[in-house]
mmCIF file of C-alpha atoms in Angstrom:
data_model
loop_
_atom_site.group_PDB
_atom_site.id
_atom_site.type_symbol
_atom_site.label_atom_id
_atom_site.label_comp_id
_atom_site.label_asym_id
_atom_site.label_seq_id
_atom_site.Cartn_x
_atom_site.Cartn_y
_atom_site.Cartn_z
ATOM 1 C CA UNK A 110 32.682 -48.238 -45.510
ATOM 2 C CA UNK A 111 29.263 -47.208 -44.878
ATOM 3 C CA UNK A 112 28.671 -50.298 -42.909
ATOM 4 C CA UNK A 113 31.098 -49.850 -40.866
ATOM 5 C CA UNK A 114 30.361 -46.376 -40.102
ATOM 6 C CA UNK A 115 27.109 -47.038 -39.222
ATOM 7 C CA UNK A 116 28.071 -49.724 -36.942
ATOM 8 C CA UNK A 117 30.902 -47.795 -35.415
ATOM 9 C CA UNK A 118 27.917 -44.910 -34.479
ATOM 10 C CA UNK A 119 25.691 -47.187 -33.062
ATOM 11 C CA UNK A 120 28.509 -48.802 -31.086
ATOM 12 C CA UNK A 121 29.321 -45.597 -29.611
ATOM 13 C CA UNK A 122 26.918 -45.378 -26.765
ATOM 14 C CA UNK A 123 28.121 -49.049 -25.949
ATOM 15 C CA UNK A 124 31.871 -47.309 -24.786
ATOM 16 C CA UNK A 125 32.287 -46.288 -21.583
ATOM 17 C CA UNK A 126 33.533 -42.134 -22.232
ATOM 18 C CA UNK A 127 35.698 -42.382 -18.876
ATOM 19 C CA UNK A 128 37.717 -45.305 -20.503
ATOM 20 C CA UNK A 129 38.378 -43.367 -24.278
ATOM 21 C CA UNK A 130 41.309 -42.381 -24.882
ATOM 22 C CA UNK A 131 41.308 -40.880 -28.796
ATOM 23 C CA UNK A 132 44.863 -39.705 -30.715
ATOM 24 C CA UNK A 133 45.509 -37.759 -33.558
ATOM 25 C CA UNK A 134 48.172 -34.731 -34.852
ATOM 26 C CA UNK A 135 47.549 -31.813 -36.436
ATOM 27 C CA UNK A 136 50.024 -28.981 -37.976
ATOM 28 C CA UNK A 137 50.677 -25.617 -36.766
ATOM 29 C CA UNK A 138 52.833 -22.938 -38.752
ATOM 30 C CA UNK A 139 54.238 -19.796 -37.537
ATOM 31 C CA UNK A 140 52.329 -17.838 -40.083
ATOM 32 C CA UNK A 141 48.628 -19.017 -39.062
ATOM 33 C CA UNK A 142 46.560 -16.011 -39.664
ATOM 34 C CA UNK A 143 43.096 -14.846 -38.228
ATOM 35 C CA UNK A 144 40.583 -16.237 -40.658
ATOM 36 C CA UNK A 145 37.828 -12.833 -39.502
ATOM 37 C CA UNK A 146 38.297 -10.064 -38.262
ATOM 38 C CA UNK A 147 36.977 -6.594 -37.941
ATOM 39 C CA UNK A 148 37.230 -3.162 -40.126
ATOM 40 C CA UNK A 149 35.144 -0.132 -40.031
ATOM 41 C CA UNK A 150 31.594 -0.393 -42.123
ATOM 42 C CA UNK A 151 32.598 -0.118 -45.829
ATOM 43 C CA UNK A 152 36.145 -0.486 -45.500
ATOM 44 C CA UNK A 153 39.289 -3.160 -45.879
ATOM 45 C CA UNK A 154 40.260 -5.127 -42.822
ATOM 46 C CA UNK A 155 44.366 -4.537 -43.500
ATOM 47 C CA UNK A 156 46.469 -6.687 -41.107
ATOM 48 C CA UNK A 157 50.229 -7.877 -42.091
ATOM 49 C CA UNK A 158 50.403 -11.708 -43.213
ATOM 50 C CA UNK A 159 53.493 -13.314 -43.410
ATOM 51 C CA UNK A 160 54.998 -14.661 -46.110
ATOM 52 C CA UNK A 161 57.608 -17.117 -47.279
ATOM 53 C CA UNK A 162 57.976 -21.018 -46.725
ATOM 54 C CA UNK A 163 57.415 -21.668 -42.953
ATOM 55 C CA UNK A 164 58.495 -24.734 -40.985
ATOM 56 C CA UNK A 165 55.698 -27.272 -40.353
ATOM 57 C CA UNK A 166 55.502 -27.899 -36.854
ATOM 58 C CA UNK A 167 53.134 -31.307 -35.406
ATOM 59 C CA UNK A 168 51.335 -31.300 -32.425
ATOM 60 C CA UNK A 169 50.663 -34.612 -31.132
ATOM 61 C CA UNK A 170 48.052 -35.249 -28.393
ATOM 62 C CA UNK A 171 45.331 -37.798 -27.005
ATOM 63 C CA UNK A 172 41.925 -36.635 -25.956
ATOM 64 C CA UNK A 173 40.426 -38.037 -22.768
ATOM 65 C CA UNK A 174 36.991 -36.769 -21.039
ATOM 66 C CA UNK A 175 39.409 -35.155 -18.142
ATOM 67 C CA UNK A 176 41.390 -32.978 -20.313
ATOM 68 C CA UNK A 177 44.703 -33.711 -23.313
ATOM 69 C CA UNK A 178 46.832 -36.504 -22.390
ATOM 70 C CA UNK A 179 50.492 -36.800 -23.058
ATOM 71 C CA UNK A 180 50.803 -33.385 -25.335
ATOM 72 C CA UNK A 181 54.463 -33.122 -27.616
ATOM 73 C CA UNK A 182 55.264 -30.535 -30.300
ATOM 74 C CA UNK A 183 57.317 -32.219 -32.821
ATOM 75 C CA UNK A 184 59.482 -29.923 -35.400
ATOM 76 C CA UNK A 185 58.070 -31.189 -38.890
ATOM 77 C CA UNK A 186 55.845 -33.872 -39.726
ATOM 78 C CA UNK A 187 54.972 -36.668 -37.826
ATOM 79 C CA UNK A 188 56.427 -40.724 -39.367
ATOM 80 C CA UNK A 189 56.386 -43.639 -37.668
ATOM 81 C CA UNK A 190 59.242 -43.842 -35.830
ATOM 82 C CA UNK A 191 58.452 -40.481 -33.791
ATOM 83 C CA UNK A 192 55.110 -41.646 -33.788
ATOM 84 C CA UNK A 193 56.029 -45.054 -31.624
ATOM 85 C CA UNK A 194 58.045 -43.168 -29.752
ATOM 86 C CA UNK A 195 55.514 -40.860 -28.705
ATOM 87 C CA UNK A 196 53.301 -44.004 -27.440
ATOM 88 C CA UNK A 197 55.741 -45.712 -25.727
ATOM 89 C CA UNK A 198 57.361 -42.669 -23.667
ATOM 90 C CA UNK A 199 54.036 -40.574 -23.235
ATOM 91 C CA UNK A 200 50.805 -41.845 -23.962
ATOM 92 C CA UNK A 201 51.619 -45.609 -22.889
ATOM 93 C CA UNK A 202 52.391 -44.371 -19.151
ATOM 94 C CA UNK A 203 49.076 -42.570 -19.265
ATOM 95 C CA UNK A 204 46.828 -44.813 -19.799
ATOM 96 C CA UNK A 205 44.492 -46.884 -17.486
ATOM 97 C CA UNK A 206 44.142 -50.648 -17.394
ATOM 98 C CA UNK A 207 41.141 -51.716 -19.255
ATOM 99 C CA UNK A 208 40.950 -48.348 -21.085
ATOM 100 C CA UNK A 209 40.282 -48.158 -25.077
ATOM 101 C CA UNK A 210 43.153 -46.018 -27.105
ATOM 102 C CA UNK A 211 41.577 -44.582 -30.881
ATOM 103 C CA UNK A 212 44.029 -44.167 -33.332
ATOM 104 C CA UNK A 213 43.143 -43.072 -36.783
ATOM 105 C CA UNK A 214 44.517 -45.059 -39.771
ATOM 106 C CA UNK A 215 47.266 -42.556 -40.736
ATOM 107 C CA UNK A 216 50.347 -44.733 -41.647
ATOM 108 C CA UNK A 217 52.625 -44.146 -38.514
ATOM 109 C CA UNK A 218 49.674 -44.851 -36.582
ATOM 110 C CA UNK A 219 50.183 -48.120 -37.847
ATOM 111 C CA UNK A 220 53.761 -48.798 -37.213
ATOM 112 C CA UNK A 221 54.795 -52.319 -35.439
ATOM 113 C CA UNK A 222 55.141 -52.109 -31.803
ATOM 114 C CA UNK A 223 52.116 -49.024 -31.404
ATOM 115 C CA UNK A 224 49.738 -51.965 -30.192
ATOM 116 C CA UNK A 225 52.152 -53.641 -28.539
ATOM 117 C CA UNK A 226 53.073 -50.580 -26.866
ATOM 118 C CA UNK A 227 49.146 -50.060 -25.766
ATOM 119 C CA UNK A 228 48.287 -53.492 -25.000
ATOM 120 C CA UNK A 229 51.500 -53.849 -22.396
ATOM 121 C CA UNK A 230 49.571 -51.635 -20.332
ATOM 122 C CA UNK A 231 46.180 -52.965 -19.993
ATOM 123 C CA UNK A 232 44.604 -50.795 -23.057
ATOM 124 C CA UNK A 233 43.204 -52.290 -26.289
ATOM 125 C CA UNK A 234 43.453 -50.176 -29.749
ATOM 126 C CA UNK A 235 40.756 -49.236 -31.716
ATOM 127 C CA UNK A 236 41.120 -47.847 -35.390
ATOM 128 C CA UNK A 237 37.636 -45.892 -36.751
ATOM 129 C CA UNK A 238 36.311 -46.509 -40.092
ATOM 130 C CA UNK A 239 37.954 -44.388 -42.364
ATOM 131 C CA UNK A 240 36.841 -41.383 -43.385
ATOM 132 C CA UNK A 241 35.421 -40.912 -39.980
ATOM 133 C CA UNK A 242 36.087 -37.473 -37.911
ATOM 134 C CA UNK A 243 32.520 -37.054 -37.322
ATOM 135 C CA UNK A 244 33.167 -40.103 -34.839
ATOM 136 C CA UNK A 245 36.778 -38.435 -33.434
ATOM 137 C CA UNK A 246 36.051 -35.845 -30.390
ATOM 138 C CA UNK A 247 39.447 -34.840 -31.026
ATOM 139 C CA UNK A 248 38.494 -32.960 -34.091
ATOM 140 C CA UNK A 249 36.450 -30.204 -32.769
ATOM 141 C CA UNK A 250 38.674 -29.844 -29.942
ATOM 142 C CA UNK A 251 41.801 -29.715 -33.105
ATOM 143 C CA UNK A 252 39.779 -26.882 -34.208
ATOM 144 C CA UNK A 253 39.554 -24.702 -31.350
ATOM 145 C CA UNK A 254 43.525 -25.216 -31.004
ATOM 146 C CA UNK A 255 43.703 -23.924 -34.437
ATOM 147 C CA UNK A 256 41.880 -21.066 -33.352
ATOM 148 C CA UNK A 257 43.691 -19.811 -30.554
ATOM 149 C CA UNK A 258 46.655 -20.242 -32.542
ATOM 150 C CA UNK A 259 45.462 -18.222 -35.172
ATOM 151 C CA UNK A 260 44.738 -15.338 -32.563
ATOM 152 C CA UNK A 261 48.083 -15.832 -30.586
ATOM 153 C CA UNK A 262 49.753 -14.845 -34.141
ATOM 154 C CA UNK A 263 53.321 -16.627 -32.764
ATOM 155 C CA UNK A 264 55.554 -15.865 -35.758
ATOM 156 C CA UNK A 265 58.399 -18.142 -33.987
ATOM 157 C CA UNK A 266 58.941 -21.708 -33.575
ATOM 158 C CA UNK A 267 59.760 -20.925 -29.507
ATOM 159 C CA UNK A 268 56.583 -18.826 -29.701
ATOM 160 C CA UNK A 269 54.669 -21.170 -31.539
ATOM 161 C CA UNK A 270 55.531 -23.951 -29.137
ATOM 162 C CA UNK A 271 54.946 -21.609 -26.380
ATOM 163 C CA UNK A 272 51.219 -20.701 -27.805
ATOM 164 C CA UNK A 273 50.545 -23.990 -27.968
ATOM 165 C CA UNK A 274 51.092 -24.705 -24.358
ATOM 166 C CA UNK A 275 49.420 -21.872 -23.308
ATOM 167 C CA UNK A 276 46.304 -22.642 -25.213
ATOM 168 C CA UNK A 277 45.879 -26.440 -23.860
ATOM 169 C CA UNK A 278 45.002 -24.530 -20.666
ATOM 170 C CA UNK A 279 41.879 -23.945 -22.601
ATOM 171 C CA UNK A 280 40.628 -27.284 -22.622
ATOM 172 C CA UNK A 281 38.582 -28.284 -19.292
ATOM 173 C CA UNK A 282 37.506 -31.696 -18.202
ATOM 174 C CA UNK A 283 33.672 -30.520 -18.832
ATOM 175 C CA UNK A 284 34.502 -29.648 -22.658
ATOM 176 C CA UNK A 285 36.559 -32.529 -23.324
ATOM 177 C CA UNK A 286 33.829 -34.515 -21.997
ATOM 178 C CA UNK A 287 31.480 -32.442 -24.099
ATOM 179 C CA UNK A 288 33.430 -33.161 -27.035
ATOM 180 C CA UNK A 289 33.072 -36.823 -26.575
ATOM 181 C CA UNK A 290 29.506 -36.853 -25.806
ATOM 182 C CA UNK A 291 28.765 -34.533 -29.186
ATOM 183 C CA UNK A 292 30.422 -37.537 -30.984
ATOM 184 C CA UNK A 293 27.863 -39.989 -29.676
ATOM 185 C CA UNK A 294 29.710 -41.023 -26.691
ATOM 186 C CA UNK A 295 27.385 -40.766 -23.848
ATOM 187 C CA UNK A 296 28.724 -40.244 -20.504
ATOM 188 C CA UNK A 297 27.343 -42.684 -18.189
ATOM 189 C CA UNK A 298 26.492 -42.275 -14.816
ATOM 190 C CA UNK A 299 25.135 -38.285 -15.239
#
């Protein structure tokens, strides 16, 4: 594995950033709380948290140096059949001949007809080593989602869904390309 890694990283600056096109899903819940926040000097910071069992929602995306690509909110956990649909209605149409699509090796990311799916329109997938998100731009950029959930506070699945929308208008070209580059993927041509 560490091998592999290694040779993944030193591949990196061999991809061209304009032609990356990385996946991955990550959760959301209505009851994502600040993890900080501010009280006066020697006192409790008291804010309500919500409790009880709260719906899982997934938030499927690809990350490209010009911004998210082919964004869905799914109610509940992704599996592979919601997974290939995903690629073949949104992400398939989005992609550019001769372009490289990174999926990570999460089970429905392996479902038959994903590559199939990628490959009918020019693209070629790419699976990291595992245990990789050092090498996944998407990661940081997962993070800063999580974030601005956490500040939005939506306590419904509309809201939630909503907040999730708003917040991709947060990501620009520049810091998706940022992302990429922070990841060892040098942008050529700047």
């Amino acid at each position: 594995m560490a091998r592999a890694r290694r040779a993944r990283a030193g591949a990196a600056p061999g991809f061209d950033p304009g032609k990356l096109a990385f996946l991955d899903e990550t959760r959301a819940k209505a009851a994502m709380t600040r993890a900080r926040g501010r009280a006066p000097r020697g006192g409790r910071l008291v804010r309500p948290v919500p409790y009880g069992r709260w719906r899982t929602t997934t938030f499927l995306r690809g990350l490209r140096t010009d911004g998210p690509v082919a964004p869905l909110v799914l109610d509940g956990a992704t599996n592979g059949p919601a997974f290939l649909a995903w690629v073949g209605r949104m992400l398939a149409p989005a992609l550019r001949p001769g372009g490289t699509v990174v999926a990570d090796n999460l089970g429905s990311h392996k479902v038959a007809g994903v590559r199939e799916a990628i490959e009918a329109r020019g693209a070629s997938l790419l699976r990291p080593p595992p245990h990789s998100p050092d090498l996944n731009p998407i990661e940081p950029a997962f993070s800063k989602l999580e974030r601005l959930l956490r500040a939005a506070a939506a306590r419904t699945a509309g809201a939630l869904e909503a907040a999730i929308g708003a917040a991709l208008r947060h990501f620009t070209p520049a810091e998706c390309a940022n992302h990429l580059r922070h990841c060892g993927y040098a942008q050529s041509g700047r």
